[in-house]
Short mmCIF file of C-alpha atoms in Angstrom, two decimals:
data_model
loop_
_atom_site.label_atom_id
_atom_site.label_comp_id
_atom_site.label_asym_id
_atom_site.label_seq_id
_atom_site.Cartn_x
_atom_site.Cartn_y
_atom_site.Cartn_z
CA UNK A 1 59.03 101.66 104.06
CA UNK A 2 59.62 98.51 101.91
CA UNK A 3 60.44 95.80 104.62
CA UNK A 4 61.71 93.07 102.32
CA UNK A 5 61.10 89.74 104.30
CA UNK A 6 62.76 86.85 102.53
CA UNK A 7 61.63 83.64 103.99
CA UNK A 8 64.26 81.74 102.47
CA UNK A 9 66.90 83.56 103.92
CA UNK A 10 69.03 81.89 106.79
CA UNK A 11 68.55 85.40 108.72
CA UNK A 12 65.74 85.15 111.17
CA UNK A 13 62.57 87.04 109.75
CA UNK A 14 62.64 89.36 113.11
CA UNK A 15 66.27 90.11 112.51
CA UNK A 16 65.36 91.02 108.90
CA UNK A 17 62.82 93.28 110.18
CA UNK A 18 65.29 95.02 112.67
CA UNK A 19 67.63 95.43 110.11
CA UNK A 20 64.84 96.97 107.69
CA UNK A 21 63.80 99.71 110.51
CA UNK A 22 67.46 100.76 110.89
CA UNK A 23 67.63 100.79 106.94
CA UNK A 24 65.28 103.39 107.09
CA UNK A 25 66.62 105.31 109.30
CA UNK A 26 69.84 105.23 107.86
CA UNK A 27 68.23 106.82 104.43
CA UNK A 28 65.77 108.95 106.17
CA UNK A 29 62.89 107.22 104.86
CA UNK A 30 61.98 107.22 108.56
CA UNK A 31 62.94 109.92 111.31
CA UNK A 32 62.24 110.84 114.46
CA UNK A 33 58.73 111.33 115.70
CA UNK A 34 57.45 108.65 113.03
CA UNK A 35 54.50 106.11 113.36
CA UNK A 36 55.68 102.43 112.67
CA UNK A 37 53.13 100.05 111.19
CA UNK A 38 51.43 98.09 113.80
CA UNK A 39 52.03 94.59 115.00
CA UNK A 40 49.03 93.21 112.99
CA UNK A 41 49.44 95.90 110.30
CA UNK A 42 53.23 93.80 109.55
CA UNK A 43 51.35 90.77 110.21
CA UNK A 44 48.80 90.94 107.80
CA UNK A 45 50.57 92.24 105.01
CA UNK A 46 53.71 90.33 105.25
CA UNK A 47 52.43 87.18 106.69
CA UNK A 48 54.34 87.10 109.76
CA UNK A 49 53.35 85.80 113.12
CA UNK A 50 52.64 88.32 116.10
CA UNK A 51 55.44 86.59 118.05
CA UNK A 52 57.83 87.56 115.26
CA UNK A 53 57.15 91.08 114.86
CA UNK A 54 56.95 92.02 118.41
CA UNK A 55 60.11 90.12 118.62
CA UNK A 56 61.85 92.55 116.73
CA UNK A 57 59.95 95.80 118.10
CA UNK A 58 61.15 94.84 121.63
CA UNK A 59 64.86 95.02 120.32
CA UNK A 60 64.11 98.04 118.98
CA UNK A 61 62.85 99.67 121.76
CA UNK A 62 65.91 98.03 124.08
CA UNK A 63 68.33 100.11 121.78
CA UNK A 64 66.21 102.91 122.39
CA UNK A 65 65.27 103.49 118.81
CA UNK A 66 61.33 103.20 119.31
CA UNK A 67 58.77 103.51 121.90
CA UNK A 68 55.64 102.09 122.35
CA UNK A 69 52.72 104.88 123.69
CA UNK A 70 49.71 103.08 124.77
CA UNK A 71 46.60 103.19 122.39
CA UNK A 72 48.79 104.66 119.95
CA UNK A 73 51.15 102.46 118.85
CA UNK A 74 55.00 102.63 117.95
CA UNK A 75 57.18 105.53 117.47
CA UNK A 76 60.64 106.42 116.21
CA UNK A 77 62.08 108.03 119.14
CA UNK A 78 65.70 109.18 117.44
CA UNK A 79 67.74 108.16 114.98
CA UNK A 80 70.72 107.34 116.76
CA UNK A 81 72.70 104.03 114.93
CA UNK A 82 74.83 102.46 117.10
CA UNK A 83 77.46 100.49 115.46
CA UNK A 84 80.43 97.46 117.33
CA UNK A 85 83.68 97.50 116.17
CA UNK A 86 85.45 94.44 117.40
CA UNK A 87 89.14 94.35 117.41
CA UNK A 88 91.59 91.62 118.08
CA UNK A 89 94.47 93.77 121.01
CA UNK A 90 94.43 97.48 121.90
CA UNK A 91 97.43 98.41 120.61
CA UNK A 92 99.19 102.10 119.75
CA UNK A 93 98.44 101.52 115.67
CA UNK A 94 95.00 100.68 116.79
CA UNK A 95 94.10 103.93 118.42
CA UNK A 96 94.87 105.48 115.39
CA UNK A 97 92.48 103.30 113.57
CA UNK A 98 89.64 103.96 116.01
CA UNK A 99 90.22 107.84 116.29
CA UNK A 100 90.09 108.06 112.22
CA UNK A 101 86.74 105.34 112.60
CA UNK A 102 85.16 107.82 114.88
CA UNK A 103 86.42 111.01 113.44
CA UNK A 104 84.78 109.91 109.98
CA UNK A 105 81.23 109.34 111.73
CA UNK A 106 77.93 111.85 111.43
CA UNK A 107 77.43 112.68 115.25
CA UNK A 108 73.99 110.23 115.51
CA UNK A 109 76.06 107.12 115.38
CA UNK A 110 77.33 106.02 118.48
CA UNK A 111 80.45 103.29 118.20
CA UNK A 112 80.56 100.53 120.86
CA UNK A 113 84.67 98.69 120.38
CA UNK A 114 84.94 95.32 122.10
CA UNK A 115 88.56 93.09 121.68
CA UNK A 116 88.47 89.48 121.00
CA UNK A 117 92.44 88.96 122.13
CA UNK A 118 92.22 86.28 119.12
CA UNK A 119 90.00 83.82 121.51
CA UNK A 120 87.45 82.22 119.79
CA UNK A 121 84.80 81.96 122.47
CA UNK A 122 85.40 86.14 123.11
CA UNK A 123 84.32 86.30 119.83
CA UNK A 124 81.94 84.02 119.86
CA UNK A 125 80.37 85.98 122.48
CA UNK A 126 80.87 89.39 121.18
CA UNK A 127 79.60 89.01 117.92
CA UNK A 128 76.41 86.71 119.08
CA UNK A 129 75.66 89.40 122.49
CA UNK A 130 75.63 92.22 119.43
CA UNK A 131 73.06 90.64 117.04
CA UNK A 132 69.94 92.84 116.59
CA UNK A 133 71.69 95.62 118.57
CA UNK A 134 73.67 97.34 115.83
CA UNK A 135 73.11 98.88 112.98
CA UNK A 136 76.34 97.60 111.04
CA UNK A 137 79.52 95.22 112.32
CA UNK A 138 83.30 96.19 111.72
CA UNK A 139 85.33 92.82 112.49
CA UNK A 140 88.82 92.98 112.92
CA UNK A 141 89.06 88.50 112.28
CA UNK A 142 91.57 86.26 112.90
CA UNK A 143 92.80 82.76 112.20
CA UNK A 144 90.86 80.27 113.09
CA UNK A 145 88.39 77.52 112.24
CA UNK A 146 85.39 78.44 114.03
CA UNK A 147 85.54 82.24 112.55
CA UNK A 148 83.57 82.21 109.23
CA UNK A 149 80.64 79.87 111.32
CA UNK A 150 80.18 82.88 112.95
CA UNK A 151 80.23 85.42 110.57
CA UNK A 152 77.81 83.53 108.45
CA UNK A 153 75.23 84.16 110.88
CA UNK A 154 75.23 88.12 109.91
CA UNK A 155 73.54 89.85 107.26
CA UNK A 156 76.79 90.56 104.17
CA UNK A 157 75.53 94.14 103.58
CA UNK A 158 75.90 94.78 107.53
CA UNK A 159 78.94 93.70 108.11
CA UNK A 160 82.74 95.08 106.70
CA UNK A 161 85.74 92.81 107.43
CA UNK A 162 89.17 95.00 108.31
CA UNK A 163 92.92 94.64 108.25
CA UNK A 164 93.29 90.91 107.31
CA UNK A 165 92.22 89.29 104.45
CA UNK A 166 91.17 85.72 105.97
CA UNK A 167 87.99 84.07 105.96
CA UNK A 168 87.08 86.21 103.29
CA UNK A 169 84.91 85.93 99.90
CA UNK A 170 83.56 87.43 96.77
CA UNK A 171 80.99 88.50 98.39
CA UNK A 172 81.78 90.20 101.80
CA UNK A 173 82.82 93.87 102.63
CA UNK A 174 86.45 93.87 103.40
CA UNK A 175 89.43 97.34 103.85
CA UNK A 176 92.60 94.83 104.21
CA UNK A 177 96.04 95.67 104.30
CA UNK A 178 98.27 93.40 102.29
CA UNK A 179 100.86 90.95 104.20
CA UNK A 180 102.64 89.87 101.24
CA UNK A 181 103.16 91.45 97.72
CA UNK A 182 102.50 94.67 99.04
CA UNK A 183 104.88 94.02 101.77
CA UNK A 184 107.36 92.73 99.41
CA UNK A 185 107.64 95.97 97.16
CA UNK A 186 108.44 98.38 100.47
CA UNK A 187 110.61 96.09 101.62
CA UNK A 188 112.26 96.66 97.56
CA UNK A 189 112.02 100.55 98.65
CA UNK A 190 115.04 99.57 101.69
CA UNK A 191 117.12 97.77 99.57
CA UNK A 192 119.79 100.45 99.08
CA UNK A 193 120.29 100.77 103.53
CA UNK A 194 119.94 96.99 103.38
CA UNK A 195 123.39 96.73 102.00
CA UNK A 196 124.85 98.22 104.52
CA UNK A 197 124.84 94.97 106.42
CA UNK A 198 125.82 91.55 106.13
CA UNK A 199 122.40 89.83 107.04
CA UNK A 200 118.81 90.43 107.64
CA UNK A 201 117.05 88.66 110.14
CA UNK A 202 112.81 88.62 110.63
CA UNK A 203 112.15 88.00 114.21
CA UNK A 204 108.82 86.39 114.38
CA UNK A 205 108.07 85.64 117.64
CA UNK A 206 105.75 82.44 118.09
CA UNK A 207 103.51 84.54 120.59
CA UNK A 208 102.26 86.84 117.29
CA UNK A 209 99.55 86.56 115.04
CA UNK A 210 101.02 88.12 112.38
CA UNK A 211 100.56 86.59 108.90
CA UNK A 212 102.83 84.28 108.24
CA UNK A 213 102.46 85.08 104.64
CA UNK A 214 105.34 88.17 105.41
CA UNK A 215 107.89 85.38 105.86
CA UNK A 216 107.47 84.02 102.88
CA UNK A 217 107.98 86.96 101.49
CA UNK A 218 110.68 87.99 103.33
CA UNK A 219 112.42 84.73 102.03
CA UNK A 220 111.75 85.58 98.33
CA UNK A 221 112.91 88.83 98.59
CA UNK A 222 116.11 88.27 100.27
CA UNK A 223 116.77 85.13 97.66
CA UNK A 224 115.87 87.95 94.92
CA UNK A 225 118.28 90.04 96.11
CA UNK A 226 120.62 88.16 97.36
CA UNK A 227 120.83 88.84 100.75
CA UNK A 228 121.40 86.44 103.39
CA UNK A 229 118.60 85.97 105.70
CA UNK A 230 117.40 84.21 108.95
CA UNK A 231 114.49 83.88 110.42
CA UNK A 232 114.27 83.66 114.58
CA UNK A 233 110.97 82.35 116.25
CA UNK A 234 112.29 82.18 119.73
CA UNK A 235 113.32 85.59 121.72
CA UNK A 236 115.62 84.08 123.53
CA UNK A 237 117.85 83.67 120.76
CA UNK A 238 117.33 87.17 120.01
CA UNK A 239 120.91 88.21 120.48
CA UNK A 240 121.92 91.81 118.65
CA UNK A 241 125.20 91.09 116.67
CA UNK A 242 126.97 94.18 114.78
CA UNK A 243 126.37 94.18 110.72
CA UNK A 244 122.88 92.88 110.78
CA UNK A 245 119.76 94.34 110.05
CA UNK A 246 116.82 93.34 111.89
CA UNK A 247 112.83 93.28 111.01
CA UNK A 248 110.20 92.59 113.14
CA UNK A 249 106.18 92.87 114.18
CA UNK A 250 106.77 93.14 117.87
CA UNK A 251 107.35 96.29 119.74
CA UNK A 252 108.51 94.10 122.47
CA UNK A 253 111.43 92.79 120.06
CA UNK A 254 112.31 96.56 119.36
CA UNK A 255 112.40 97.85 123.02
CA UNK A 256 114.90 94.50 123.22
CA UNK A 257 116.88 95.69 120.56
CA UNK A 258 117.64 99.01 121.60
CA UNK A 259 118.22 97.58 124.91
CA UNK A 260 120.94 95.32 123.56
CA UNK A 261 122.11 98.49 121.78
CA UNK A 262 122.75 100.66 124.87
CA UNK A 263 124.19 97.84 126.83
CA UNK A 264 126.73 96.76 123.65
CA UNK A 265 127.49 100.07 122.49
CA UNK A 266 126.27 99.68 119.17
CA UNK A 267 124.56 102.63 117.23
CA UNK A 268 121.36 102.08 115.39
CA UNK A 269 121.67 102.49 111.69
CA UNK A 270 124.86 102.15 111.46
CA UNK A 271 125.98 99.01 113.22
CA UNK A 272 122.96 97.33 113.50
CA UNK A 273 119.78 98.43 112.00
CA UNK A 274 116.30 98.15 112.57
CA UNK A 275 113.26 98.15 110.62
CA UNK A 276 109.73 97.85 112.67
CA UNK A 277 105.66 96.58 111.11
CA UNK A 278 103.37 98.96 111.85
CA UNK A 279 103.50 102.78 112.52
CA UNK A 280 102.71 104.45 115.60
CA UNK A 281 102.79 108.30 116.39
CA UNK A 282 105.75 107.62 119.07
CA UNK A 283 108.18 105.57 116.55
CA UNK A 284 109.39 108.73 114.90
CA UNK A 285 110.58 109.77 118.24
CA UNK A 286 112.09 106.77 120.04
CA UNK A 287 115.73 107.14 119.64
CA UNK A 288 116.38 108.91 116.35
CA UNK A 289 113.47 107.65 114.44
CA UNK A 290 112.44 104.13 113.68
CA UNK A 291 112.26 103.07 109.96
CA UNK A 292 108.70 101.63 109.70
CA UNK A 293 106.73 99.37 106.73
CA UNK A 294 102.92 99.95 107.81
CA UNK A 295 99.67 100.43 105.91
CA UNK A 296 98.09 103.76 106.80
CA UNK A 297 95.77 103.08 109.48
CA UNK A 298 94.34 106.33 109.40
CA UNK A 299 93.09 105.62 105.68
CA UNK A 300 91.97 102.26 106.48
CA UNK A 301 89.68 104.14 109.86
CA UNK A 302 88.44 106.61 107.25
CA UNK A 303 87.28 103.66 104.53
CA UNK A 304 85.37 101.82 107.12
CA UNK A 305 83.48 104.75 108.15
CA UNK A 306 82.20 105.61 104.82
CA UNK A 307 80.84 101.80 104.91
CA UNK A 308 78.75 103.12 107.66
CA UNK A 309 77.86 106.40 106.07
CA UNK A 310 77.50 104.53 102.82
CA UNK A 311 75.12 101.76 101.75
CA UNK A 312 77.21 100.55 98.69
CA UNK A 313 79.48 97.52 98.88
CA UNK A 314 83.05 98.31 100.20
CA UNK A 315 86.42 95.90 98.97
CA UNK A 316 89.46 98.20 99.60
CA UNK A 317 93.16 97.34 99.99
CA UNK A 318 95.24 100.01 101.72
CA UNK A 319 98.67 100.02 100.34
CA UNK A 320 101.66 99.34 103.02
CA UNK A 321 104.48 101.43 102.40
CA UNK A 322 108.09 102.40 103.63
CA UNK A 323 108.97 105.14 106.55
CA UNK A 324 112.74 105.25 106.48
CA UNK A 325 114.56 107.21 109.63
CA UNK A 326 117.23 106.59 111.54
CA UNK A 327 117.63 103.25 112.54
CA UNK A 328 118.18 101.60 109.22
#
C-alpha cells in the first residue's frame, strides 16, 4: 500500500491518509480481514506525527471501515465505500438521476443524497459534515460566490461535478448537460410546429435557477429564424393567448398553462402550444403528451457511477435533445 503523503498539498496529511486507505480498498490492494500498518509503523516511515495518523484511523473506524483489536493492532473490517451525492431540489427528473446513480453501483457502496435547495450555508455544511467520511463526492453546484471556496477544500480525483457547468476548470471531473448550444440545436429540431404560431414566449420565472444562458439562446434562435419572441419573468403576467407557443423550466408554469387551457377552451397543440425543460416519466402522459427538450438523465446517473467504479478522470457532456408529442 503506497500511501503517497504530499506535504505540500493544501489537503490535510490525515485526510490524505484516509483517502489512501479507501484507495486501496477501492483497487483491492486491501480487503477485508487485512492488517493496517501501525500508528508508529506510518510514523516512522512517512514522518508523520502520532496525532496525525491516529487522526485519520479514528475516521476510519467511525465509518466502520477498520477496527482496532487490542494488542493487535488495526484491521480492515469490510470494504463497504460510502459515497454523498448532494443535489440542489428533489425533483421528478431527479429521481431518475438517482435511480440510474444507484442502479450503476457494485452492491459494497452505499450512497448517502443530501439537497442544498441552492443555500450556500446548506452547502457549506453538507459538503464540510462529509469530509473524511466518503469515499468520493458527486456535487450537483450552483451559482454562487462562495461555491468554488468550498470545493477547493476537496481532493480533484474525489470529487465529479454534475448537471451544470459553473465553477468549473480544466482540471475537475464534471457530466454537464449543456444550457446553450446544445439547447439551441433541439430547439432547431421544433422549428417546423413552431410555425404554427404567431409567437414564442420563454417563461422564466425569477424564482428558478435555471441558466440564464437558455435565454440567450432562445433570443438568437428566434432572431435566426425569424420568429417573434418574448420573454416573461413574472407569472402573473402569464396569461395563455391563442396562436402562441410557450417554453418554459417550471412545471408550475405548465400545470398553469393547461389550467388556462381548460378554463379558455383552447386545445394544446393546436391553439396554443407548449414545449416543457426537462423530462419526467409522467410528461408523456399528462394530457396528450408534453413535447419536452431535456438531457437524458438516466445517461448522465449512469456516467457518474462509472466515476465511482472508475479511477480515471471523467469530463462528459450529455447531449439535450427534442421529445415532440402533443402539445406542440
Amino acid at each position: 500500500m503506497n500511501l503517497n503523503i504530499n506535504f505540500n498539498s493544501d489537503i490535510p496529511k490525515y485526510q490524505q491518509l484516509v483517502n489512501a486507505i479507501n484507495d486501496a480498498l477501492s483497487n483491492n490492494s486491501l480487503t477485508s480481514g487485512d492488517a493496517l500498518p501501525s500508528v508508529n509503523s506510518i510514523c516512522n516511515s512517512y514522518n508523520l506525527s502520532r496525532d496525525t495518523v491516529f487522526k485519520a484511523y479514528t475516521i476510519l473506524k467511525e465509518n466502520s471501515v477498520i477496527e482496532s483489536v487490542p494488542n493487535k493492532g488495526y484491521y480492515v473490517t469490510n470494504d463497504t465505500r460510502k459515497v454523498l451525492l448532494v443535489l440542489d431540489t428533489f425533483k421528478a427528473y431527479k429521481e431518475v438521476l438517482y435511480h440510474s446513480f444507484v442502479n450503476n453501483l457494485p452492491k459494497n457502496v452505499i450512497v448517502d443524497v443530501q439537497f442544498h435547495h441552492y443555500n450556500i450555508n446548506n452547502f457549506k455544511t453538507i459538503l464540510n459534515n462529509g469530509k473524511g467520511k466518503y469515499y468520493k463526492f458527486v456535487v450537483m453546484s450552483f451559482n454562487h460566490k462562495d461555491v468554488p471556496m468550498v470545493l477547493s477544500e476537496f481532493d480533484d480525483e474525489k470529487l465529479l461535478l454534475i448537471d451544470w457547468n459553473i465553477h468549473s476548470n480544466g482540471t475537475k471531473n464534471f457530466v454537464f448537460q449543456d444550457f446553450g448550444k446544445s439547447f439551441y440545436e433541439a430547439l432547431k429540431e421544433a422549428t417546423v410546429p413552431f410555425k404554427k404560431y404567431k409567437k414564442l414566449v420563454f417563461v422564466y420565472p425569477t424564482f428558478t435557477n435555471h441558466p440564464t444562458e437558455s435565454l440567450t439562446y432562445f433570443k438568437m434562435f428566434c432572431e435566426a429564424y425569424s420568429f417573434k419572441y418574448k420573454i416573461i419573468t413574472n407569472t402573473d403576467e402569464f396569461k395563455v393567448t391563442k396562436g402562441e407557443a410557450y417554453i418554459s423550466v417550471s412545471d408550475r408554469v405548465l400545470g398553469m398553462f393547461l389550467e388556462q387551457c381548460r378554463t379558455k377552451g383552447f386545445e394544446p397543440g393546436m391553439d396554443v402550444g407548449f414545449l416543457s425543460y426537462n423530462e419526467t416519466p409522467m410528461k408523456q402522459f399528462i394530457y396528450k403528451g408534453i413535447s419536452v427538450i431535456s438531457t437524458d438523465f438516466q445517461e448522465l446517473g449512469a456516467k457518474a457511477a462509472a466515476f465511482i467504479k472508475q479511477d480515471k478522470p471523467v469530463q462528459s457532456y450529455i447531449p439535450t435533445t427534442l421529445i415532440l408529442r402533443e402539445s406542440l
